[in-house]
Amino acid sequence: MSKVSVNTEWKGNMKFEADVFGHKIVVDADEASGGEDSGARPKPLLLVALAGCTGMDVVSILKKMHVAFDGLNIMVEADQTEEHPKHYEAMKVIYEFKGKDLPMDKLTKAVELSEERYCGVNAMFKKAMKMSYEIRVVE
């Protein structure tokens, strides 16, 4: 087992700056919650992590399948509880591919491989909540 570590430093009020392998990420609260709205909120970054993880998988798999596409947009929708601690209880990943005559069977295979085998973020989330996906193709 390998250990992964990030350092997150308080910058005042509700603002923190994380160093993730040399890349800076700022998290902050909105003004109504005592922050300055100078960075992303922590929980939505979980959605970004999922989209980035599965997106990299899908692109890599499709390259190996020799499937060319013009674009890929990944949207993640999450259902959040109303009571504290507020948390996500379900997520849906929507893969929107751009291109003509894209082979749906290969797109589906790439997404399923990411969802079921390769994406570690998805694997963690599946243990905590309901996960689903949808594939769309636009020209």
mmCIF file of N, CA and C in Angstrom:
data_model
loop_
_atom_site.group_PDB
_atom_site.id
_atom_site.type_symbol
_atom_site.label_atom_id
_atom_site.label_comp_id
_atom_site.label_asym_id
_atom_site.label_seq_id
_atom_site.Cartn_x
_atom_site.Cartn_y
_atom_site.Cartn_z
ATOM 1 N N MET A 1 0.850 -1.179 0.000
ATOM 2 C CA MET A 1 0.000 0.000 0.000
ATOM 3 C C MET A 1 0.889 1.233 0.000
ATOM 4 N N SER A 2 0.534 2.210 -0.828
ATOM 5 C CA SER A 2 1.297 3.457 -0.866
ATOM 6 C C SER A 2 0.513 4.559 -0.168
ATOM 7 N N LYS A 3 1.236 5.521 0.339
ATOM 8 C CA LYS A 3 0.627 6.638 1.057
ATOM 9 C C LYS A 3 0.669 7.876 0.173
ATOM 10 N N VAL A 4 -0.436 8.616 0.139
ATOM 11 C CA VAL A 4 -0.526 9.865 -0.605
ATOM 12 C C VAL A 4 -0.830 10.957 0.405
ATOM 13 N N SER A 5 -0.194 12.114 0.233
ATOM 14 C CA SER A 5 -0.373 13.200 1.193
ATOM 15 C C SER A 5 -0.447 14.540 0.472
ATOM 16 N N VAL A 6 -1.312 15.417 0.951
ATOM 17 C CA VAL A 6 -1.358 16.802 0.481
ATOM 18 C C VAL A 6 -1.269 17.701 1.701
ATOM 19 N N ASN A 7 -0.779 18.896 1.497
ATOM 20 C CA ASN A 7 -0.689 19.871 2.579
ATOM 21 C C ASN A 7 -1.694 20.985 2.310
ATOM 22 N N THR A 8 -2.465 21.341 3.328
ATOM 23 C CA THR A 8 -3.471 22.392 3.199
ATOM 24 C C THR A 8 -3.249 23.412 4.308
ATOM 25 N N GLU A 9 -3.021 24.657 3.913
ATOM 26 C CA GLU A 9 -2.668 25.716 4.864
ATOM 27 C C GLU A 9 -3.788 26.743 4.979
ATOM 28 N N TRP A 10 -4.127 27.105 6.195
ATOM 29 C CA TRP A 10 -5.127 28.128 6.463
ATOM 30 C C TRP A 10 -4.576 29.484 6.061
ATOM 31 N N LYS A 11 -5.368 30.273 5.326
ATOM 32 C CA LYS A 11 -4.951 31.584 4.838
ATOM 33 C C LYS A 11 -5.768 32.719 5.454
ATOM 34 N N GLY A 12 -6.545 32.422 6.483
ATOM 35 C CA GLY A 12 -7.363 33.440 7.129
ATOM 36 C C GLY A 12 -8.830 33.254 6.821
ATOM 37 N N ASN A 13 -9.682 33.743 7.716
ATOM 38 C CA ASN A 13 -11.126 33.574 7.593
ATOM 39 C C ASN A 13 -11.448 32.108 7.311
ATOM 40 N N MET A 14 -12.102 31.815 6.199
ATOM 41 C CA MET A 14 -12.488 30.446 5.830
ATOM 42 C C MET A 14 -11.663 29.911 4.661
ATOM 43 N N LYS A 15 -10.605 30.633 4.305
ATOM 44 C CA LYS A 15 -9.812 30.297 3.122
ATOM 45 C C LYS A 15 -8.660 29.352 3.462
ATOM 46 N N PHE A 16 -8.484 28.336 2.607
ATOM 47 C CA PHE A 16 -7.369 27.406 2.711
ATOM 48 C C PHE A 16 -6.737 27.249 1.335
ATOM 49 N N GLU A 17 -5.432 26.982 1.326
ATOM 50 C CA GLU A 17 -4.735 26.723 0.075
ATOM 51 C C GLU A 17 -4.065 25.357 0.176
ATOM 52 N N ALA A 18 -4.410 24.486 -0.759
ATOM 53 C CA ALA A 18 -3.840 23.144 -0.789
ATOM 54 C C ALA A 18 -2.735 23.084 -1.831
ATOM 55 N N ASP A 19 -1.696 22.347 -1.503
ATOM 56 C CA ASP A 19 -0.629 22.066 -2.450
ATOM 57 C C ASP A 19 -0.767 20.601 -2.842
ATOM 58 N N VAL A 20 -1.167 20.370 -4.085
ATOM 59 C CA VAL A 20 -1.371 19.013 -4.574
ATOM 60 C C VAL A 20 -0.288 18.742 -5.623
ATOM 61 N N PHE A 21 0.793 18.148 -5.178
ATOM 62 C CA PHE A 21 1.923 17.825 -6.064
ATOM 63 C C PHE A 21 2.383 19.038 -6.860
ATOM 64 N N GLY A 22 2.486 20.187 -6.184
ATOM 65 C CA GLY A 22 2.969 21.410 -6.808
ATOM 66 C C GLY A 22 1.898 22.281 -7.451
ATOM 67 N N HIS A 23 0.652 21.829 -7.428
ATOM 68 C CA HIS A 23 -0.453 22.601 -7.977
ATOM 69 C C HIS A 23 -1.273 23.164 -6.828
ATOM 70 N N LYS A 24 -1.563 24.448 -6.889
ATOM 71 C CA LYS A 24 -2.307 25.119 -5.820
ATOM 72 C C LYS A 24 -3.807 25.066 -6.081
ATOM 73 N N ILE A 25 -4.551 24.716 -5.040
ATOM 74 C CA ILE A 25 -6.009 24.733 -5.097
ATOM 75 C C ILE A 25 -6.497 25.533 -3.900
ATOM 76 N N VAL A 26 -7.310 26.550 -4.162
ATOM 77 C CA VAL A 26 -7.855 27.386 -3.101
ATOM 78 C C VAL A 26 -9.288 26.955 -2.819
ATOM 79 N N VAL A 27 -9.589 26.750 -1.547
ATOM 80 C CA VAL A 27 -10.964 26.488 -1.130
ATOM 81 C C VAL A 27 -11.386 27.592 -0.178
ATOM 82 N N ASP A 28 -12.637 27.990 -0.281
ATOM 83 C CA ASP A 28 -13.143 29.083 0.546
ATOM 84 C C ASP A 28 -14.661 28.934 0.648
ATOM 85 N N ALA A 29 -15.224 29.613 1.602
ATOM 86 C CA ALA A 29 -16.676 29.652 1.770
ATOM 87 C C ALA A 29 -17.217 30.914 1.113
ATOM 88 N N ASP A 30 -18.528 30.944 0.900
ATOM 89 C CA ASP A 30 -19.136 32.161 0.376
ATOM 90 C C ASP A 30 -19.205 33.208 1.486
ATOM 91 N N GLU A 31 -19.526 34.431 1.121
ATOM 92 C CA GLU A 31 -19.538 35.531 2.081
ATOM 93 C C GLU A 31 -20.556 35.318 3.187
ATOM 94 N N ALA A 32 -21.696 34.724 2.862
ATOM 95 C CA ALA A 32 -22.734 34.473 3.861
ATOM 96 C C ALA A 32 -22.270 33.495 4.946
ATOM 97 N N SER A 33 -21.264 32.685 4.610
ATOM 98 C CA SER A 33 -20.736 31.713 5.573
ATOM 99 C C SER A 33 -19.425 32.162 6.199
ATOM 100 N N GLY A 34 -19.059 33.428 6.017
ATOM 101 C CA GLY A 34 -17.850 33.966 6.631
ATOM 102 C C GLY A 34 -16.622 33.929 5.762
ATOM 103 N N GLY A 35 -16.767 33.524 4.519
ATOM 104 C CA GLY A 35 -15.630 33.480 3.611
ATOM 105 C C GLY A 35 -15.571 34.693 2.721
ATOM 106 N N GLU A 36 -14.684 34.645 1.758
ATOM 107 C CA GLU A 36 -14.505 35.737 0.802
ATOM 108 C C GLU A 36 -14.841 35.300 -0.623
ATOM 109 N N ASP A 37 -15.343 34.079 -0.787
ATOM 110 C CA ASP A 37 -15.690 33.537 -2.096
ATOM 111 C C ASP A 37 -14.504 33.583 -3.052
ATOM 112 N N SER A 38 -13.304 33.258 -2.535
ATOM 113 C CA SER A 38 -12.090 33.337 -3.350
ATOM 114 C C SER A 38 -11.622 31.978 -3.865
ATOM 115 N N GLY A 39 -12.431 30.954 -3.657
ATOM 116 C CA GLY A 39 -12.051 29.628 -4.141
ATOM 117 C C GLY A 39 -13.256 28.712 -4.193
ATOM 118 N N ALA A 40 -13.017 27.523 -4.661
ATOM 119 C CA ALA A 40 -14.079 26.523 -4.779
ATOM 120 C C ALA A 40 -14.503 26.029 -3.397
ATOM 121 N N ARG A 41 -15.724 25.502 -3.312
ATOM 122 C CA ARG A 41 -16.190 24.862 -2.084
ATOM 123 C C ARG A 41 -15.641 23.442 -2.053
ATOM 124 N N PRO A 42 -15.357 22.905 -0.885
ATOM 125 C CA PRO A 42 -14.762 21.566 -0.801
ATOM 126 C C PRO A 42 -15.612 20.441 -1.388
ATOM 127 N N LYS A 43 -16.894 20.381 -1.061
ATOM 128 C CA LYS A 43 -17.700 19.246 -1.540
ATOM 129 C C LYS A 43 -17.816 19.186 -3.058
ATOM 130 N N PRO A 44 -18.064 20.283 -3.769
ATOM 131 C CA PRO A 44 -18.116 20.189 -5.228
ATOM 132 C C PRO A 44 -16.798 19.723 -5.854
ATOM 133 N N LEU A 45 -15.687 19.898 -5.142
ATOM 134 C CA LEU A 45 -14.427 19.390 -5.674
ATOM 135 C C LEU A 45 -14.432 17.866 -5.755
ATOM 136 N N LEU A 46 -15.274 17.223 -4.963
ATOM 137 C CA LEU A 46 -15.436 15.772 -5.089
ATOM 138 C C LEU A 46 -16.002 15.423 -6.461
ATOM 139 N N LEU A 47 -16.917 16.252 -6.957
ATOM 140 C CA LEU A 47 -17.496 16.045 -8.279
ATOM 141 C C LEU A 47 -16.443 16.244 -9.364
ATOM 142 N N VAL A 48 -15.594 17.228 -9.174
ATOM 143 C CA VAL A 48 -14.498 17.483 -10.113
ATOM 144 C C VAL A 48 -13.541 16.294 -10.132
ATOM 145 N N ALA A 49 -13.233 15.764 -8.947
ATOM 146 C CA ALA A 49 -12.331 14.614 -8.861
ATOM 147 C C ALA A 49 -12.902 13.421 -9.621
ATOM 148 N N LEU A 50 -14.192 13.179 -9.474
ATOM 149 C CA LEU A 50 -14.827 12.078 -10.183
ATOM 150 C C LEU A 50 -14.784 12.304 -11.694
ATOM 151 N N ALA A 51 -15.154 13.499 -12.144
ATOM 152 C CA ALA A 51 -15.158 13.798 -13.579
ATOM 153 C C ALA A 51 -13.760 13.673 -14.175
ATOM 154 N N GLY A 52 -12.775 14.187 -13.480
ATOM 155 C CA GLY A 52 -11.400 14.106 -13.983
ATOM 156 C C GLY A 52 -10.893 12.679 -14.035
ATOM 157 N N CYS A 53 -11.173 11.913 -13.001
ATOM 158 C CA CYS A 53 -10.715 10.523 -12.927
ATOM 159 C C CYS A 53 -11.316 9.689 -14.052
ATOM 160 N N THR A 54 -12.620 9.708 -14.158
ATOM 161 C CA THR A 54 -13.270 8.885 -15.182
ATOM 162 C C THR A 54 -12.984 9.428 -16.580
ATOM 163 N N GLY A 55 -12.884 10.741 -16.711
ATOM 164 C CA GLY A 55 -12.586 11.335 -18.015
ATOM 165 C C GLY A 55 -11.234 10.891 -18.552
ATOM 166 N N MET A 56 -10.221 10.883 -17.697
ATOM 167 C CA MET A 56 -8.894 10.436 -18.128
ATOM 168 C C MET A 56 -8.924 8.972 -18.541
ATOM 169 N N ASP A 57 -9.652 8.159 -17.782
ATOM 170 C CA ASP A 57 -9.800 6.741 -18.148
ATOM 171 C C ASP A 57 -10.428 6.599 -19.520
ATOM 172 N N VAL A 58 -11.576 7.258 -19.715
ATOM 173 C CA VAL A 58 -12.343 7.110 -20.950
ATOM 174 C C VAL A 58 -11.528 7.561 -22.158
ATOM 175 N N VAL A 59 -10.853 8.687 -22.050
ATOM 176 C CA VAL A 59 -10.028 9.181 -23.160
ATOM 177 C C VAL A 59 -8.925 8.172 -23.478
ATOM 178 N N SER A 60 -8.255 7.669 -22.459
ATOM 179 C CA SER A 60 -7.182 6.699 -22.661
ATOM 180 C C SER A 60 -7.697 5.417 -23.317
ATOM 181 N N ILE A 61 -8.809 4.912 -22.844
ATOM 182 C CA ILE A 61 -9.380 3.677 -23.394
ATOM 183 C C ILE A 61 -9.814 3.876 -24.842
ATOM 184 N N LEU A 62 -10.463 5.003 -25.127
ATOM 185 C CA LEU A 62 -10.910 5.253 -26.500
ATOM 186 C C LEU A 62 -9.728 5.428 -27.457
ATOM 187 N N LYS A 63 -8.635 6.013 -26.982
ATOM 188 C CA LYS A 63 -7.435 6.122 -27.820
ATOM 189 C C LYS A 63 -6.935 4.734 -28.192
ATOM 190 N N LYS A 64 -6.917 3.832 -27.205
ATOM 191 C CA LYS A 64 -6.465 2.459 -27.468
ATOM 192 C C LYS A 64 -7.409 1.731 -28.419
ATOM 193 N N MET A 65 -8.689 2.111 -28.415
ATOM 194 C CA MET A 65 -9.680 1.513 -29.323
ATOM 195 C C MET A 65 -9.689 2.202 -30.687
ATOM 196 N N HIS A 66 -8.854 3.220 -30.857
ATOM 197 C CA HIS A 66 -8.771 3.998 -32.106
ATOM 198 C C HIS A 66 -10.097 4.676 -32.433
ATOM 199 N N VAL A 67 -10.747 5.198 -31.400
ATOM 200 C CA VAL A 67 -11.994 5.945 -31.573
ATOM 201 C C VAL A 67 -11.669 7.430 -31.467
ATOM 202 N N ALA A 68 -11.859 8.150 -32.556
ATOM 203 C CA ALA A 68 -11.614 9.595 -32.571
ATOM 204 C C ALA A 68 -12.937 10.321 -32.323
ATOM 205 N N PHE A 69 -12.881 11.331 -31.479
ATOM 206 C CA PHE A 69 -14.058 12.149 -31.195
ATOM 207 C C PHE A 69 -13.609 13.591 -31.131
ATOM 208 N N ASP A 70 -14.559 14.511 -31.314
ATOM 209 C CA ASP A 70 -14.228 15.934 -31.373
ATOM 210 C C ASP A 70 -14.210 16.608 -30.006
ATOM 211 N N GLY A 71 -14.900 16.035 -29.045
ATOM 212 C CA GLY A 71 -14.936 16.644 -27.716
ATOM 213 C C GLY A 71 -15.601 15.729 -26.717
ATOM 214 N N LEU A 72 -15.335 16.001 -25.466
ATOM 215 C CA LEU A 72 -15.957 15.256 -24.373
ATOM 216 C C LEU A 72 -16.223 16.226 -23.235
ATOM 217 N N ASN A 73 -17.465 16.291 -22.806
ATOM 218 C CA ASN A 73 -17.858 17.094 -21.658
ATOM 219 C C ASN A 73 -18.447 16.142 -20.623
ATOM 220 N N ILE A 74 -17.987 16.258 -19.398
ATOM 221 C CA ILE A 74 -18.484 15.379 -18.343
ATOM 222 C C ILE A 74 -19.157 16.233 -17.282
ATOM 223 N N MET A 75 -20.429 15.962 -17.062
ATOM 224 C CA MET A 75 -21.193 16.656 -16.036
ATOM 225 C C MET A 75 -21.480 15.662 -14.915
ATOM 226 N N VAL A 76 -21.344 16.102 -13.690
ATOM 227 C CA VAL A 76 -21.667 15.251 -12.548
ATOM 228 C C VAL A 76 -22.758 15.943 -11.747
ATOM 229 N N GLU A 77 -23.867 15.236 -11.564
ATOM 230 C CA GLU A 77 -24.984 15.748 -10.773
ATOM 231 C C GLU A 77 -25.003 14.968 -9.457
ATOM 232 N N ALA A 78 -25.189 15.679 -8.352
ATOM 233 C CA ALA A 78 -25.213 15.020 -7.046
ATOM 234 C C ALA A 78 -26.468 15.416 -6.280
ATOM 235 N N ASP A 79 -27.059 14.454 -5.605
ATOM 236 C CA ASP A 79 -28.184 14.704 -4.705
ATOM 237 C C ASP A 79 -27.622 14.865 -3.301
ATOM 238 N N GLN A 80 -27.889 16.022 -2.698
ATOM 239 C CA GLN A 80 -27.357 16.331 -1.366
ATOM 240 C C GLN A 80 -28.468 16.290 -0.334
ATOM 241 N N THR A 81 -28.161 15.751 0.831
ATOM 242 C CA THR A 81 -29.137 15.705 1.910
ATOM 243 C C THR A 81 -29.386 17.108 2.447
ATOM 244 N N GLU A 82 -30.525 17.300 3.104
ATOM 245 C CA GLU A 82 -30.870 18.596 3.687
ATOM 246 C C GLU A 82 -30.369 18.728 5.120
ATOM 247 N N GLU A 83 -30.233 17.616 5.822
ATOM 248 C CA GLU A 83 -29.840 17.660 7.228
ATOM 249 C C GLU A 83 -28.310 17.556 7.372
ATOM 250 N N HIS A 84 -27.822 18.074 8.483
ATOM 251 C CA HIS A 84 -26.387 18.049 8.770
ATOM 252 C C HIS A 84 -25.989 16.700 9.343
ATOM 253 N N PRO A 85 -24.835 16.193 9.054
ATOM 254 C CA PRO A 85 -23.898 16.766 8.082
ATOM 255 C C PRO A 85 -24.407 16.543 6.662
ATOM 256 N N LYS A 86 -24.524 17.638 5.912
ATOM 257 C CA LYS A 86 -25.011 17.542 4.535
ATOM 258 C C LYS A 86 -23.975 16.771 3.712
ATOM 259 N N HIS A 87 -24.463 15.784 2.991
ATOM 260 C CA HIS A 87 -23.569 14.959 2.177
ATOM 261 C C HIS A 87 -24.294 14.493 0.923
ATOM 262 N N TYR A 88 -23.515 14.003 -0.012
ATOM 263 C CA TYR A 88 -24.094 13.482 -1.248
ATOM 264 C C TYR A 88 -24.577 12.064 -0.998
ATOM 265 N N GLU A 89 -25.802 11.767 -1.473
ATOM 266 C CA GLU A 89 -26.333 10.417 -1.305
ATOM 267 C C GLU A 89 -26.512 9.698 -2.644
ATOM 268 N N ALA A 90 -26.314 10.409 -3.744
ATOM 269 C CA ALA A 90 -26.351 9.807 -5.078
ATOM 270 C C ALA A 90 -25.636 10.735 -6.052
ATOM 271 N N MET A 91 -24.985 10.130 -7.050
ATOM 272 C CA MET A 91 -24.329 10.902 -8.106
ATOM 273 C C MET A 91 -24.631 10.265 -9.448
ATOM 274 N N LYS A 92 -24.749 11.125 -10.452
ATOM 275 C CA LYS A 92 -24.923 10.671 -11.832
ATOM 276 C C LYS A 92 -23.869 11.355 -12.685
ATOM 277 N N VAL A 93 -23.145 10.561 -13.466
ATOM 278 C CA VAL A 93 -22.131 11.084 -14.374
ATOM 279 C C VAL A 93 -22.724 11.070 -15.781
ATOM 280 N N ILE A 94 -22.690 12.221 -16.432
ATOM 281 C CA ILE A 94 -23.209 12.346 -17.793
ATOM 282 C C ILE A 94 -22.027 12.621 -18.720
ATOM 283 N N TYR A 95 -21.787 11.680 -19.613
ATOM 284 C CA TYR A 95 -20.711 11.786 -20.593
ATOM 285 C C TYR A 95 -21.327 12.288 -21.885
ATOM 286 N N GLU A 96 -20.889 13.454 -22.344
ATOM 287 C CA GLU A 96 -21.408 14.027 -23.579
ATOM 288 C C GLU A 96 -20.270 14.082 -24.610
ATOM 289 N N PHE A 97 -20.320 13.156 -25.556
ATOM 290 C CA PHE A 97 -19.305 13.082 -26.600
ATOM 291 C C PHE A 97 -19.739 13.911 -27.792
ATOM 292 N N LYS A 98 -18.767 14.567 -28.430
ATOM 293 C CA LYS A 98 -19.032 15.337 -29.643
ATOM 294 C C LYS A 98 -18.342 14.640 -30.801
ATOM 295 N N GLY A 99 -19.090 14.451 -31.888
ATOM 296 C CA GLY A 99 -18.509 13.833 -33.074
ATOM 297 C C GLY A 99 -19.573 13.205 -33.946
ATOM 298 N N LYS A 100 -19.163 12.797 -35.134
ATOM 299 C CA LYS A 100 -20.085 12.171 -36.092
ATOM 300 C C LYS A 100 -19.822 10.673 -36.145
ATOM 301 N N ASP A 101 -20.895 9.920 -36.261
ATOM 302 C CA ASP A 101 -20.817 8.471 -36.438
ATOM 303 C C ASP A 101 -19.958 7.792 -35.372
ATOM 304 N N LEU A 102 -20.109 8.216 -34.130
ATOM 305 C CA LEU A 102 -19.339 7.594 -33.048
ATOM 306 C C LEU A 102 -19.925 6.224 -32.718
ATOM 307 N N PRO A 103 -19.066 5.223 -32.516
ATOM 308 C CA PRO A 103 -19.552 3.869 -32.222
ATOM 309 C C PRO A 103 -20.040 3.762 -30.774
ATOM 310 N N MET A 104 -21.349 3.732 -30.583
ATOM 311 C CA MET A 104 -21.923 3.710 -29.235
ATOM 312 C C MET A 104 -21.438 2.514 -28.425
ATOM 313 N N ASP A 105 -21.214 1.379 -29.075
ATOM 314 C CA ASP A 105 -20.756 0.205 -28.330
ATOM 315 C C ASP A 105 -19.378 0.436 -27.717
ATOM 316 N N LYS A 106 -18.500 1.124 -28.426
ATOM 317 C CA LYS A 106 -17.163 1.399 -27.897
ATOM 318 C C LYS A 106 -17.206 2.495 -26.827
ATOM 319 N N LEU A 107 -18.052 3.500 -27.020
ATOM 320 C CA LEU A 107 -18.205 4.531 -25.986
ATOM 321 C C LEU A 107 -18.699 3.887 -24.697
ATOM 322 N N THR A 108 -19.694 3.021 -24.821
ATOM 323 C CA THR A 108 -20.258 2.342 -23.652
ATOM 324 C C THR A 108 -19.210 1.465 -22.977
ATOM 325 N N LYS A 109 -18.442 0.739 -23.763
ATOM 326 C CA LYS A 109 -17.405 -0.135 -23.206
ATOM 327 C C LYS A 109 -16.360 0.683 -22.444
ATOM 328 N N ALA A 110 -15.941 1.808 -23.006
ATOM 329 C CA ALA A 110 -14.947 2.662 -22.350
ATOM 330 C C ALA A 110 -15.485 3.209 -21.027
ATOM 331 N N VAL A 111 -16.726 3.664 -21.035
ATOM 332 C CA VAL A 111 -17.335 4.201 -19.813
ATOM 333 C C VAL A 111 -17.474 3.100 -18.767
ATOM 334 N N GLU A 112 -17.945 1.933 -19.184
ATOM 335 C CA GLU A 112 -18.123 0.838 -18.230
ATOM 336 C C GLU A 112 -16.797 0.374 -17.636
ATOM 337 N N LEU A 113 -15.744 0.325 -18.442
ATOM 338 C CA LEU A 113 -14.432 -0.041 -17.906
ATOM 339 C C LEU A 113 -13.967 0.960 -16.859
ATOM 340 N N SER A 114 -14.172 2.239 -17.123
ATOM 341 C CA SER A 114 -13.805 3.252 -16.139
ATOM 342 C C SER A 114 -14.636 3.103 -14.878
ATOM 343 N N GLU A 115 -15.946 3.016 -15.054
ATOM 344 C CA GLU A 115 -16.869 2.956 -13.916
ATOM 345 C C GLU A 115 -16.662 1.697 -13.065
ATOM 346 N N GLU A 116 -16.363 0.575 -13.702
ATOM 347 C CA GLU A 116 -16.322 -0.697 -12.989
ATOM 348 C C GLU A 116 -14.919 -1.158 -12.611
ATOM 349 N N ARG A 117 -13.879 -0.698 -13.323
ATOM 350 C CA ARG A 117 -12.555 -1.243 -13.079
ATOM 351 C C ARG A 117 -11.480 -0.221 -12.739
ATOM 352 N N TYR A 118 -11.439 0.915 -13.438
ATOM 353 C CA TYR A 118 -10.267 1.772 -13.356
ATOM 354 C C TYR A 118 -10.385 3.011 -12.472
ATOM 355 N N CYS A 119 -11.522 3.646 -12.412
ATOM 356 C CA CYS A 119 -11.620 4.929 -11.689
ATOM 357 C C CYS A 119 -11.713 4.707 -10.181
ATOM 358 N N GLY A 120 -10.637 5.033 -9.489
ATOM 359 C CA GLY A 120 -10.594 4.859 -8.039
ATOM 360 C C GLY A 120 -11.551 5.772 -7.294
ATOM 361 N N VAL A 121 -11.809 6.943 -7.837
ATOM 362 C CA VAL A 121 -12.756 7.858 -7.195
ATOM 363 C C VAL A 121 -14.153 7.243 -7.239
ATOM 364 N N ASN A 122 -14.533 6.714 -8.391
ATOM 365 C CA ASN A 122 -15.830 6.065 -8.519
ATOM 366 C C ASN A 122 -15.918 4.855 -7.577
ATOM 367 N N ALA A 123 -14.854 4.097 -7.474
ATOM 368 C CA ALA A 123 -14.843 2.924 -6.591
ATOM 369 C C ALA A 123 -15.111 3.322 -5.138
ATOM 370 N N MET A 124 -14.512 4.430 -4.692
ATOM 371 C CA MET A 124 -14.757 4.907 -3.325
ATOM 372 C C MET A 124 -16.198 5.371 -3.155
ATOM 373 N N PHE A 125 -16.679 6.149 -4.121
ATOM 374 C CA PHE A 125 -18.031 6.692 -4.011
ATOM 375 C C PHE A 125 -19.093 5.596 -4.032
ATOM 376 N N LYS A 126 -18.864 4.528 -4.827
ATOM 377 C CA LYS A 126 -19.837 3.433 -4.901
ATOM 378 C C LYS A 126 -20.047 2.770 -3.536
ATOM 379 N N LYS A 127 -19.058 2.855 -2.671
ATOM 380 C CA LYS A 127 -19.184 2.283 -1.331
ATOM 381 C C LYS A 127 -20.060 3.148 -0.431
ATOM 382 N N ALA A 128 -20.246 4.400 -0.815
ATOM 383 C CA ALA A 128 -20.960 5.349 0.044
ATOM 384 C C ALA A 128 -22.325 5.774 -0.481
ATOM 385 N N MET A 129 -22.573 5.599 -1.789
ATOM 386 C CA MET A 129 -23.819 6.117 -2.351
ATOM 387 C C MET A 129 -24.148 5.433 -3.662
ATOM 388 N N LYS A 130 -25.346 5.722 -4.153
ATOM 389 C CA LYS A 130 -25.788 5.214 -5.446
ATOM 390 C C LYS A 130 -25.093 6.000 -6.551
ATOM 391 N N MET A 131 -24.527 5.264 -7.503
ATOM 392 C CA MET A 131 -23.841 5.880 -8.634
ATOM 393 C C MET A 131 -24.522 5.428 -9.926
ATOM 394 N N SER A 132 -24.653 6.336 -10.886
ATOM 395 C CA SER A 132 -25.220 5.991 -12.186
ATOM 396 C C SER A 132 -24.535 6.834 -13.261
ATOM 397 N N TYR A 133 -24.776 6.458 -14.522
ATOM 398 C CA TYR A 133 -24.205 7.243 -15.617
ATOM 399 C C TYR A 133 -25.136 7.252 -16.815
ATOM 400 N N GLU A 134 -24.864 8.203 -17.698
ATOM 401 C CA GLU A 134 -25.604 8.348 -18.955
ATOM 402 C C GLU A 134 -24.603 8.772 -20.025
ATOM 403 N N ILE A 135 -24.800 8.263 -21.240
ATOM 404 C CA ILE A 135 -23.956 8.637 -22.358
ATOM 405 C C ILE A 135 -24.805 9.372 -23.393
ATOM 406 N N ARG A 136 -24.314 10.525 -23.821
ATOM 407 C CA ARG A 136 -24.983 11.311 -24.864
ATOM 408 C C ARG A 136 -23.984 11.560 -25.988
ATOM 409 N N VAL A 137 -24.489 11.627 -27.200
ATOM 410 C CA VAL A 137 -23.662 11.974 -28.346
ATOM 411 C C VAL A 137 -24.290 13.165 -29.042
ATOM 412 N N VAL A 138 -23.497 14.196 -29.273
ATOM 413 C CA VAL A 138 -23.965 15.378 -29.998
ATOM 414 C C VAL A 138 -23.031 15.621 -31.174
ATOM 415 N N GLU A 139 -23.586 16.114 -32.254
ATOM 416 C CA GLU A 139 -22.753 16.378 -33.440
ATOM 417 C C GLU A 139 -22.403 17.824 -33.553
#
